[in-house]
Short mmCIF file of C-alpha atoms in Angstrom, two decimals:
data_model
loop_
_atom_site.label_atom_id
_atom_site.label_comp_id
_atom_site.label_asym_id
_atom_site.label_seq_id
_atom_site.Cartn_x
_atom_site.Cartn_y
_atom_site.Cartn_z
CA UNK A 17 -19.78 0.07 -22.32
CA UNK A 18 -18.26 4.06 -22.53
CA UNK A 19 -14.79 2.65 -20.14
CA UNK A 20 -13.89 -0.17 -22.31
CA UNK A 21 -14.29 1.93 -25.23
CA UNK A 22 -11.87 4.62 -24.09
CA UNK A 23 -9.41 1.94 -23.24
CA UNK A 24 -9.99 0.22 -26.23
CA UNK A 25 -8.96 3.89 -27.69
CA UNK A 26 -6.02 3.87 -24.93
CA UNK A 27 -4.03 0.62 -26.65
CA UNK A 28 -4.85 1.74 -29.92
CA UNK A 29 -3.53 5.14 -29.51
CA UNK A 30 -0.94 3.32 -27.34
CA UNK A 31 0.44 0.81 -29.78
CA UNK A 32 -0.08 4.15 -32.87
CA UNK A 33 1.85 6.15 -30.13
CA UNK A 34 5.43 3.49 -30.88
CA UNK A 35 5.31 4.37 -34.60
CA UNK A 36 7.43 7.63 -33.48
CA UNK A 37 9.69 4.32 -32.30
CA UNK A 38 11.17 3.59 -35.78
CA UNK A 39 11.45 7.65 -36.86
CA UNK A 40 14.37 7.01 -33.95
CA UNK A 41 16.21 4.02 -34.23
CA UNK A 42 15.12 5.11 -38.44
CA UNK A 43 17.96 8.51 -37.47
CA UNK A 44 20.16 7.20 -35.33
CA UNK A 45 20.91 4.54 -37.26
CA UNK A 46 20.88 7.87 -40.35
CA UNK A 47 22.72 9.40 -37.76
CA UNK A 48 25.73 6.08 -37.78
CA UNK A 49 25.79 5.02 -40.44
CA UNK A 50 26.94 8.46 -41.75
CA UNK A 51 29.63 8.76 -39.36
CA UNK A 52 31.07 4.74 -39.94
CA UNK A 53 31.09 5.54 -43.76
CA UNK A 54 32.65 8.98 -42.65
CA UNK A 55 34.92 6.89 -40.87
CA UNK A 56 36.66 5.13 -42.89
CA UNK A 57 36.96 7.28 -45.70
CA UNK A 58 39.00 9.38 -42.79
CA UNK A 59 39.26 6.68 -40.25
CA UNK A 60 42.55 10.49 -38.70
CA UNK A 61 39.93 12.40 -37.54
CA UNK A 62 37.30 9.75 -36.33
CA UNK A 63 38.00 9.15 -32.95
CA UNK A 64 38.15 13.51 -32.86
CA UNK A 65 34.05 13.67 -33.85
CA UNK A 66 32.69 10.58 -31.48
CA UNK A 67 31.41 12.79 -28.46
CA UNK A 68 29.72 14.38 -31.59
CA UNK A 69 28.27 11.17 -32.94
CA UNK A 70 26.65 10.79 -29.02
CA UNK A 71 24.90 14.28 -29.11
CA UNK A 72 23.73 13.59 -32.33
CA UNK A 73 22.28 10.34 -31.22
CA UNK A 74 20.64 11.14 -28.00
CA UNK A 75 18.98 14.11 -30.32
CA UNK A 76 18.07 11.87 -32.81
CA UNK A 77 16.84 9.04 -30.01
CA UNK A 78 14.53 12.04 -27.03
CA UNK A 79 11.87 12.51 -29.95
CA UNK A 80 11.40 8.81 -30.02
CA UNK A 81 12.50 7.81 -26.34
CA UNK A 82 8.22 11.45 -26.34
CA UNK A 83 6.53 9.37 -28.41
CA UNK A 84 7.04 5.70 -25.81
CA UNK A 85 6.56 7.99 -23.47
CA UNK A 86 2.94 8.29 -25.19
CA UNK A 87 2.80 5.07 -25.66
CA UNK A 88 3.29 4.75 -22.36
CA UNK A 89 1.09 8.04 -21.03
CA UNK A 90 -2.31 6.37 -23.13
CA UNK A 91 -1.51 3.13 -20.87
CA UNK A 92 -0.70 3.45 -17.44
CA UNK A 93 -2.06 6.96 -16.94
CA UNK A 94 -4.63 8.17 -19.11
CA UNK B 17 -12.64 6.87 -14.78
CA UNK B 18 -9.10 6.41 -13.82
CA UNK B 19 -11.15 3.07 -11.94
CA UNK B 20 -11.17 1.05 -15.26
CA UNK B 21 -9.04 2.76 -17.08
CA UNK B 22 -5.36 1.46 -15.31
CA UNK B 23 -6.50 -2.24 -14.46
CA UNK B 24 -2.87 -3.80 -13.87
CA UNK B 25 -2.86 -6.41 -16.49
CA UNK B 26 -0.93 -8.76 -13.21
CA UNK B 27 -4.90 -8.69 -12.91
CA UNK B 28 -6.49 -7.99 -15.94
CA UNK B 29 -4.91 -11.13 -18.06
CA UNK B 30 -5.86 -13.65 -14.73
CA UNK B 31 -6.35 -17.22 -16.00
CA UNK B 32 -4.13 -16.58 -18.07
CA UNK B 33 -0.73 -17.97 -18.56
CA UNK B 34 1.95 -15.37 -17.64
CA UNK B 35 1.53 -12.13 -15.34
CA UNK B 36 3.46 -9.48 -16.41
CA UNK B 37 3.78 -5.80 -14.60
CA UNK B 38 6.83 -3.78 -15.93
CA UNK B 39 5.65 -1.28 -13.91
CA UNK B 40 6.02 -2.81 -11.03
CA UNK B 41 9.76 -2.29 -10.64
CA UNK B 42 9.51 1.19 -10.22
CA UNK B 43 7.42 1.02 -6.96
CA UNK B 44 8.36 3.18 -4.15
CA UNK B 45 7.83 1.94 -0.27
CA UNK B 46 9.10 2.91 3.10
CA UNK B 47 12.18 -0.03 4.30
CA UNK B 48 10.45 -0.24 7.31
CA UNK B 49 7.09 -1.03 8.60
CA UNK B 50 3.76 -0.55 6.27
CA UNK B 51 3.12 3.14 5.43
CA UNK B 52 2.83 6.31 3.15
CA UNK B 53 6.03 7.78 2.03
CA UNK B 54 6.66 11.47 3.57
CA UNK B 55 10.25 13.44 2.18
CA UNK B 56 12.13 12.38 4.72
CA UNK B 57 10.71 8.56 4.76
CA UNK B 58 13.44 6.22 4.63
CA UNK B 59 12.13 3.47 1.49
CA UNK B 60 14.50 2.11 -1.25
CA UNK B 61 14.73 5.61 -3.27
CA UNK B 62 17.36 6.05 0.42
CA UNK B 63 19.23 2.60 -0.02
CA UNK B 64 19.62 3.09 -3.82
CA UNK B 65 20.40 6.28 -4.10
CA UNK B 66 22.86 5.71 -1.34
CA UNK B 67 24.34 2.26 -2.41
CA UNK B 68 25.65 4.12 -4.93
CA UNK B 69 27.11 6.62 -2.70
CA UNK B 70 28.67 4.10 -1.24
CA UNK B 71 30.35 2.55 -5.43
CA UNK B 72 31.13 6.20 -5.58
CA UNK B 73 33.23 6.61 -2.43
CA UNK B 74 34.14 2.98 -2.74
CA UNK B 75 36.03 3.84 -6.13
CA UNK B 76 37.85 6.94 -5.95
CA UNK B 77 37.43 7.46 -1.95
CA UNK B 78 38.85 4.21 -1.01
CA UNK B 79 40.20 3.51 -3.92
CA UNK B 80 42.68 6.17 -4.63
CA UNK B 81 44.13 5.67 -0.53
CA UNK B 82 47.36 5.16 -1.63
CA UNK B 83 47.48 7.62 -3.63
CA UNK B 84 50.73 5.09 -5.82
CA UNK B 85 52.28 6.65 -8.22
CA UNK B 86 51.44 3.15 -10.19
CA UNK B 87 47.78 2.79 -9.69
CA UNK B 88 45.98 0.20 -8.45
CA UNK B 89 43.61 -1.79 -10.89
CA UNK B 90 40.34 0.77 -8.49
CA UNK B 91 43.17 3.69 -8.65
CA UNK B 92 43.43 3.48 -12.36
CA UNK B 93 39.67 3.07 -12.68
CA UNK B 94 39.41 6.37 -10.40
CA UNK B 95 42.56 8.40 -12.14
CA UNK B 96 40.39 7.01 -15.39
CA UNK B 97 37.68 9.11 -15.27
CA UNK B 98 39.02 11.45 -13.66
CA UNK B 99 41.03 12.09 -16.97
CA UNK B 100 37.64 11.07 -19.15
CA UNK B 101 35.59 14.14 -17.63
CA UNK B 102 38.34 15.97 -17.61
CA UNK B 103 39.63 15.87 -20.96
CA UNK B 104 35.47 16.78 -22.43
CA UNK B 105 34.94 19.50 -19.71
CA UNK B 106 37.84 21.01 -21.26
CA UNK B 107 37.09 20.17 -24.35
CA UNK B 108 33.42 21.24 -25.19
CA UNK B 109 33.75 24.39 -22.34
CA UNK B 110 37.00 24.96 -23.28
CA UNK B 111 39.87 26.83 -20.89
CA UNK B 112 37.31 28.92 -18.11
CA UNK B 113 34.28 25.91 -18.31
CA UNK B 114 37.78 23.78 -16.15
CA UNK B 115 36.36 25.11 -13.23
CA UNK B 116 32.70 23.82 -12.95
CA UNK B 117 34.17 20.56 -12.99
CA UNK B 118 33.87 19.33 -9.80
CA UNK B 119 30.09 19.75 -10.42
CA UNK B 120 30.27 18.52 -14.04
CA UNK B 121 32.15 15.44 -12.48
CA UNK B 122 29.18 14.78 -10.10
CA UNK B 123 26.46 14.93 -12.34
CA UNK B 124 28.11 12.17 -14.24
CA UNK B 125 28.76 9.79 -11.62
CA UNK B 126 25.30 10.17 -9.64
CA UNK B 127 23.62 8.76 -12.42
CA UNK B 128 27.01 7.21 -14.42
CA UNK B 129 26.53 4.27 -11.26
CA UNK B 130 22.05 4.56 -10.80
CA UNK B 131 21.99 3.32 -13.72
CA UNK B 132 24.70 0.87 -13.95
CA UNK B 133 23.27 -0.33 -10.47
CA UNK B 134 19.75 -0.82 -12.02
CA UNK B 135 20.88 -3.31 -13.91
CA UNK B 136 21.05 -5.27 -11.01
CA UNK B 137 18.45 -7.75 -10.68
CA UNK B 138 15.57 -6.88 -8.23
CA UNK B 139 17.04 -3.30 -8.10
CA UNK B 140 15.37 0.25 -7.52
CA UNK B 141 16.64 2.09 -10.60
CA UNK B 142 16.28 5.75 -9.41
CA UNK B 143 17.21 7.45 -12.30
CA UNK B 144 14.39 5.19 -13.84
CA UNK B 145 12.20 8.12 -11.92
CA UNK B 146 11.42 11.84 -13.23
CA UNK B 147 11.68 13.54 -10.11
CA UNK B 148 15.55 12.37 -10.60
CA UNK B 149 16.40 13.42 -14.03
CA UNK B 150 14.40 16.78 -13.83
CA UNK B 151 15.35 17.91 -11.15
CA UNK B 152 19.33 16.67 -12.81
CA UNK B 153 18.50 18.23 -15.38
CA UNK B 154 16.57 21.70 -13.44
CA UNK B 155 19.33 21.96 -12.24
CA UNK B 156 21.45 21.40 -14.71
CA UNK B 157 18.82 24.40 -17.17
CA UNK B 158 19.43 26.83 -14.01
CA UNK B 159 22.62 26.61 -13.00
CA UNK B 160 23.78 27.82 -16.80
CA UNK B 161 20.95 29.89 -17.18
CA UNK B 162 21.94 32.04 -13.84
CA UNK B 163 26.01 31.01 -13.91
CA UNK B 164 25.49 32.53 -18.17
CA UNK B 165 23.24 35.44 -16.33
CA UNK B 166 26.04 36.37 -14.23
CA UNK B 167 29.13 36.32 -15.93
CA UNK B 168 28.16 38.05 -19.41
CA UNK B 169 24.32 40.44 -18.28
CA UNK B 170 22.22 41.19 -21.33
CA UNK B 171 24.91 39.90 -23.73
CA UNK B 172 23.72 35.92 -22.39
CA UNK B 173 20.79 37.19 -24.43
CA UNK B 174 22.69 37.40 -28.00
CA UNK B 175 22.93 33.78 -27.90
CA UNK B 176 18.69 33.81 -29.51
CA UNK B 177 19.57 36.98 -31.54
CA UNK B 178 21.21 34.47 -34.87
CA UNK B 179 23.09 38.17 -35.52
CA UNK B 180 24.93 35.76 -39.21
CA UNK B 181 21.21 35.65 -40.46
CA UNK B 182 19.06 38.30 -42.64
CA UNK B 183 17.71 40.14 -40.53
CA UNK B 184 14.00 39.05 -41.70
CA UNK B 185 13.76 36.13 -39.59
CA UNK B 186 16.01 37.82 -37.15
CA UNK B 187 12.85 37.51 -35.20
CA UNK B 188 11.35 34.24 -36.23
CA UNK B 189 14.57 32.69 -35.53
CA UNK B 190 15.25 34.21 -31.84
CA UNK B 191 12.00 32.55 -31.27
CA UNK B 192 13.01 29.55 -32.83
CA UNK B 193 15.59 29.47 -30.38
CA UNK B 194 14.24 30.08 -27.10
CA UNK B 195 11.99 27.83 -27.58
CA UNK B 196 14.79 25.08 -28.42
CA UNK B 197 16.34 26.47 -25.80
CA UNK B 198 13.05 26.42 -22.79
CA UNK B 199 13.00 22.73 -24.67
CA UNK B 200 16.33 20.80 -22.97
CA UNK B 201 15.75 20.24 -19.88
CA UNK B 202 12.88 18.59 -20.61
CA UNK B 203 14.50 16.54 -23.17
CA UNK B 204 18.00 16.54 -20.70
CA UNK B 205 15.42 14.84 -18.71
CA UNK B 206 13.44 12.69 -20.29
CA UNK B 207 16.42 11.28 -22.85
CA UNK B 208 17.44 9.76 -19.20
CA UNK B 209 14.61 8.59 -17.18
CA UNK B 210 12.95 7.82 -21.05
CA UNK B 211 15.44 5.23 -21.73
CA UNK B 212 15.45 4.22 -18.02
CA UNK B 213 12.18 2.80 -18.25
CA UNK B 214 11.66 1.83 -21.23
CA UNK B 215 14.74 -0.69 -21.29
CA UNK B 216 13.81 -1.77 -18.00
CA UNK B 217 10.15 -2.47 -18.53
CA UNK B 218 10.78 -3.62 -21.45
CA UNK B 219 13.11 -6.50 -20.20
CA UNK B 220 10.27 -7.05 -17.87
CA UNK B 221 7.80 -7.34 -20.40
CA UNK B 222 10.49 -10.10 -22.48
CA UNK B 223 11.08 -11.55 -18.78
CA UNK B 224 7.83 -12.03 -18.48
CA UNK B 225 7.29 -14.43 -21.01
CA UNK B 226 10.22 -17.22 -20.16
CA UNK B 227 7.12 -18.84 -18.41
CA UNK B 228 6.02 -20.27 -21.54
CA UNK B 229 7.75 -23.53 -21.61
CA UNK B 230 7.03 -22.74 -26.08
CA UNK B 231 9.60 -19.38 -26.08
CA UNK B 232 11.59 -19.65 -23.11
CA UNK B 233 14.66 -20.78 -24.71
CA UNK B 234 14.00 -17.30 -26.75
CA UNK B 235 13.77 -15.40 -24.57
CA UNK B 236 16.31 -16.05 -21.91
CA UNK B 237 19.18 -15.86 -25.48
CA UNK B 238 16.77 -12.04 -25.86
CA UNK B 239 17.55 -10.88 -21.80
CA UNK B 240 21.01 -11.83 -22.90
CA UNK B 241 21.62 -9.77 -26.11
CA UNK B 242 18.68 -6.84 -24.17
CA UNK B 243 21.03 -6.71 -21.27
CA UNK B 244 23.69 -6.18 -22.97
CA UNK B 245 22.33 -3.35 -24.75
CA UNK B 246 20.69 -2.12 -21.54
CA UNK B 247 24.47 -2.01 -19.78
CA UNK B 248 25.71 -0.18 -23.48
CA UNK B 249 22.90 2.05 -22.87
CA UNK B 250 23.12 2.38 -19.14
CA UNK B 251 26.33 3.72 -20.06
CA UNK B 252 26.43 5.82 -23.17
CA UNK B 253 22.87 7.86 -21.43
CA UNK B 254 25.69 9.04 -18.52
CA UNK B 255 27.77 9.85 -21.09
CA UNK B 256 25.43 11.66 -22.62
CA UNK B 257 23.85 13.16 -19.95
CA UNK B 258 27.17 15.23 -19.52
CA UNK B 259 28.58 15.89 -22.56
CA UNK B 260 24.59 18.20 -23.71
CA UNK B 261 25.60 19.98 -19.96
CA UNK B 262 28.72 20.55 -21.33
CA UNK B 263 26.82 21.41 -24.31
CA UNK B 264 25.18 23.43 -22.84
CA UNK B 265 28.21 25.33 -20.04
CA UNK B 266 29.28 25.98 -23.38
CA UNK B 267 26.41 28.93 -24.52
CA UNK B 268 27.15 29.78 -20.48
CA UNK B 269 31.61 30.06 -19.68
CA UNK B 270 32.92 30.03 -23.32
CA UNK B 271 32.71 31.99 -25.78
CA UNK B 272 28.87 31.52 -27.66
CA UNK B 273 30.48 30.80 -31.79
CA UNK B 274 27.66 28.77 -33.16
CA UNK C 25 -9.30 18.73 -17.48
CA UNK C 26 -5.54 18.28 -16.12
CA UNK C 27 -6.14 19.20 -12.00
CA UNK C 28 -8.30 15.90 -13.19
CA UNK C 29 -5.46 14.68 -14.87
CA UNK C 30 -2.96 14.28 -12.62
CA UNK C 31 -5.47 13.31 -10.07
CA UNK C 32 -6.37 10.74 -12.40
CA UNK C 33 -1.62 9.95 -12.08
CA UNK C 34 -1.79 10.02 -8.78
CA UNK C 35 -4.46 6.38 -8.51
CA UNK C 36 -2.50 5.37 -11.11
CA UNK C 37 0.40 4.81 -9.27
CA UNK C 38 -1.73 4.10 -5.74
CA UNK C 39 -2.75 1.18 -8.41
CA UNK C 40 0.44 -0.17 -9.72
CA UNK C 41 0.45 2.12 -13.42
CA UNK C 42 3.22 4.82 -13.40
CA UNK C 43 4.62 5.66 -9.96
CA UNK C 44 6.68 8.12 -11.27
CA UNK C 45 3.75 10.06 -12.57
CA UNK C 46 2.98 9.79 -8.99
CA UNK C 47 3.66 13.54 -8.42
CA UNK C 48 3.60 13.12 -4.16
CA UNK C 49 5.96 10.93 -4.11
CA UNK C 50 8.55 13.48 -5.86
CA UNK C 51 9.46 15.61 -2.31
CA UNK C 52 10.95 12.69 -0.96
CA UNK C 53 12.35 11.41 -4.11
CA UNK C 54 13.61 15.29 -5.13
CA UNK C 55 14.72 15.77 -0.94
CA UNK C 56 17.20 11.92 -1.07
CA UNK C 57 18.51 13.35 -3.92
CA UNK C 58 19.61 16.78 -3.42
CA UNK C 59 21.02 14.88 0.29
CA UNK C 60 23.21 12.09 -1.79
CA UNK C 61 24.38 15.27 -5.12
CA UNK C 62 25.53 16.91 -1.75
CA UNK C 63 27.72 13.88 -0.04
CA UNK C 64 28.63 12.90 -3.93
CA UNK C 65 30.04 16.29 -4.01
CA UNK C 66 31.96 16.88 -0.84
CA UNK C 67 33.06 13.32 -0.89
CA UNK C 68 34.50 14.03 -4.42
CA UNK C 69 35.87 17.63 -3.70
CA UNK C 70 37.24 17.53 -0.17
CA UNK C 71 38.64 13.44 -0.59
CA UNK C 72 39.00 12.33 -3.95
CA UNK C 73 39.96 14.94 -6.41
CA UNK C 74 42.75 17.03 -4.85
CA UNK C 75 44.42 13.06 -4.01
CA UNK C 76 43.98 11.89 -8.18
CA UNK C 77 45.05 15.43 -9.31
CA UNK C 78 48.28 14.85 -6.67
CA UNK C 79 48.69 11.46 -7.28
CA UNK C 80 48.37 12.70 -11.30
CA UNK C 81 51.20 16.38 -10.48
CA UNK C 82 53.04 14.09 -9.47
CA UNK C 83 52.76 11.40 -11.73
CA UNK C 84 53.80 14.49 -14.67
CA UNK C 85 56.95 16.06 -12.37
CA UNK C 86 58.30 12.19 -12.11
CA UNK C 87 57.86 11.51 -16.07
CA UNK C 88 59.78 14.76 -17.49
CA UNK C 89 61.61 14.24 -14.30
CA UNK C 90 62.84 11.31 -15.94
CA UNK C 91 62.49 12.96 -19.60
CA UNK C 92 65.19 14.92 -18.33
CA UNK C 93 67.66 12.78 -17.23
CA UNK C 94 67.31 10.74 -19.06
CA UNK C 95 68.26 13.36 -22.02
CA UNK C 96 70.99 14.42 -19.98
CA UNK C 97 72.26 10.70 -19.26
CA UNK C 98 72.23 10.34 -23.00
CA UNK C 99 74.24 14.55 -23.75
CA UNK C 100 76.24 12.58 -21.01
CA UNK C 101 77.15 9.64 -23.13
CA UNK C 102 77.16 11.52 -26.06
CA UNK C 103 80.12 13.74 -24.92
CA UNK C 104 81.56 10.51 -24.10
CA UNK C 105 81.91 9.39 -27.71
CA UNK C 106 82.95 12.59 -28.58
CA UNK C 107 86.20 11.87 -26.19
CA UNK C 108 86.87 8.96 -26.29
CA UNK C 109 86.22 9.50 -30.39
CA UNK C 110 89.11 12.41 -29.96
CA UNK C 111 91.59 9.87 -28.06
CA UNK C 112 91.29 7.89 -30.39
CA UNK C 113 92.10 10.33 -33.05
CA UNK C 114 95.40 11.19 -31.18
CA UNK C 115 96.00 8.90 -30.13
CA UNK C 116 95.99 7.47 -34.23
CA UNK C 117 97.91 11.03 -35.59
CA UNK C 118 100.49 9.71 -32.91
CA UNK C 119 100.70 6.45 -34.28
CA UNK C 120 101.12 7.72 -38.13
CA UNK C 121 103.97 10.79 -35.42
CA UNK C 122 106.06 7.75 -34.76
CA UNK C 123 105.12 4.75 -37.55
CA UNK C 124 106.92 7.96 -39.67
CA UNK C 125 110.30 9.04 -37.70
CA UNK C 126 110.91 5.21 -37.59
CA UNK C 127 110.76 5.35 -40.70
CA UNK C 128 112.84 8.10 -42.09
CA UNK C 129 115.36 6.97 -39.16
CA UNK C 130 115.45 3.48 -40.41
CA UNK C 131 116.09 5.50 -43.81
CA UNK C 132 118.66 7.43 -42.97
CA UNK C 133 120.85 4.17 -41.72
CA UNK C 134 120.38 3.23 -44.50
CA UNK C 135 121.53 5.36 -46.57
CA UNK C 136 124.67 5.55 -44.66
CA UNK C 137 125.61 2.20 -44.88
CA UNK C 138 124.34 1.86 -48.41
CA UNK C 139 127.36 4.49 -48.96
CA UNK C 140 129.75 3.14 -46.84
CA UNK C 141 128.95 0.40 -48.98
CA UNK C 142 129.88 1.04 -52.08
CA UNK C 143 132.74 3.09 -51.04
CA UNK C 144 133.96 -0.40 -50.15
CA UNK C 145 133.02 -0.96 -52.95
CA UNK C 146 134.58 1.09 -54.87
CA UNK C 147 137.61 0.30 -53.30
CA UNK C 148 137.66 -3.22 -53.28
CA UNK C 149 137.06 -3.05 -57.53
CA UNK C 150 139.55 -0.32 -58.09
CA UNK C 151 142.06 -2.43 -56.26
CA UNK C 152 140.78 -4.82 -58.31
CA UNK C 153 141.44 -3.22 -61.43
CA UNK C 154 144.86 -2.45 -60.53
CA UNK C 155 145.60 -5.96 -60.10
CA UNK C 156 143.75 -6.85 -62.91
CA UNK C 157 145.94 -4.38 -64.36
CA UNK C 158 148.89 -5.95 -62.73
CA UNK C 159 147.96 -9.64 -64.08
CA UNK C 160 147.30 -8.67 -67.29
CA UNK C 161 150.87 -6.74 -67.89
CA UNK C 162 152.58 -9.47 -66.25
CA UNK C 163 150.84 -11.56 -68.45
CA UNK C 164 152.56 -9.67 -71.46
CA UNK C 165 155.86 -9.85 -70.31
CA UNK C 166 155.56 -13.66 -70.41
CA UNK C 167 154.72 -14.71 -73.84
CA UNK C 168 156.99 -12.08 -74.86
CA UNK C 169 159.45 -13.58 -72.97
CA UNK C 170 157.80 -17.50 -73.50
CA UNK C 171 157.87 -16.78 -77.47
CA UNK C 172 161.87 -15.94 -77.54
CA UNK C 173 162.81 -18.48 -75.58
CA UNK C 174 160.87 -20.73 -77.65
CA UNK C 175 161.37 -18.39 -81.52
CA UNK C 176 165.34 -19.33 -79.89
CA UNK C 177 164.40 -23.08 -79.05
CA UNK C 178 163.55 -23.50 -82.13
CA UNK C 179 165.84 -21.56 -84.54
CA UNK C 180 168.79 -23.89 -81.81
CA UNK C 181 167.06 -26.61 -83.77
CA UNK C 182 166.28 -25.89 -86.54
CA UNK C 183 170.61 -26.05 -86.92
CA UNK C 184 170.74 -21.56 -86.43
CA UNK C 185 172.29 -19.69 -85.02
CA UNK C 186 170.40 -17.30 -84.68
CA UNK C 187 171.49 -14.50 -81.72
CA UNK C 188 169.90 -12.76 -78.89
CA UNK C 189 168.13 -9.09 -81.35
CA UNK C 190 166.82 -10.56 -84.14
CA UNK C 191 164.83 -12.91 -82.55
CA UNK C 192 163.56 -10.59 -80.46
CA UNK C 193 162.85 -8.11 -82.81
CA UNK C 194 161.51 -10.98 -84.91
CA UNK C 195 159.16 -12.37 -82.40
CA UNK C 196 158.77 -8.45 -81.15
CA UNK C 197 157.23 -8.34 -84.95
CA UNK C 198 155.28 -11.04 -84.83
CA UNK C 199 153.19 -10.05 -81.99
CA UNK C 200 152.38 -6.90 -82.58
CA UNK C 201 151.52 -7.65 -86.43
#
């Protein structure tokens, strides 16, 4: 009984943790969209900012990956 | 507690229509015979690390064997990678960082080819294991920290003392800077390992649904799409890992105006 | 709690949990990873990088040389064009000089010929004038002679007897009048 409850809580927790990935999605979309609108205004400056774009996306995405990791930990390791 | 908690999904869904075990692909097992995996055991990890080395050697050593003035295809690939990483190191870390270019290129090539080779069905993705990515990130972290202390002495620590901020909030900023500095290897490794593991697990989960006749056409199509996305992710994560290495390296060798 | 979690993770990995969290496998992976990285590093620094950088340097040198050679050839072409233009201009000047000389010579000849012709014409016309004057004089005398003879004849025909002197005088008077 207690085990079942714990398992239920685990699955619910894992599901909740994946909500964090939505935040990462918003962040990455925000960065890419802003980059695109900036690049359309000044296309000549865009290639020089590709590195910053990817670094920004990586930072935003890492936080989402953390929550995914929490979900995996809950599912398989706890 | 762990006993019942980690009942594999395959057994859990016994009697249902599909079997999904997304974690099975990350298992490490000895290549020859059965038994425990010791540190020296030749396992599937060893196999795929060796294949990574062979592919890198094929492109960068075998491909450039003719030293042609007008490059062949493989030689242009090698020159492209060389020029790309060389430019990145020079652009991000400045002129002083160029002498660390071989280390950065080693990291980039390993991560890139480990990621890409992991996309081959039934292969083993070495970079999806935190043991690998944490080691890589710790190498970068320790290397950069020691290099910074060696090159700048205690001046390296002035990085945490934001002199452009008002004096009152500088201690708080210093604490935040120190924490963010020590979180670097964590995010650096989790980003790569998490991306790789997540992508492969998602592909396995979706592939598991392909046994259901009703949805299998949709599943096969989406597998193709996700495969393309994962290829992109594999390359981008290698790029990101490398450029973050360069960014961290800049703190140690460049003049830190940020 | 933490150790318990680690143990749990270890067991989980055994039983198809997350193999990533099976810390017993970490030394194995780290060992082979370090071997791999060292091998890649040695491959790069011993073989690949010197090769590629030498190829790139060669190519850069070749391109620089080619550009320099092209620049030189361009200079040469410019010089040749300039020489050609100079020669052309000189030839043109020479031609103009020759033309001018020829023209002057022709002019001289022409002038001389004209002068000679003028002289000849002048001589001819003087001669002709003299002849015309002569003829005119001759003609006047002849008219007087004819008038005298005619007057004598008319007087004789009319039965008069006229001496020659008076007739001549009358005719002369009449001719003058």
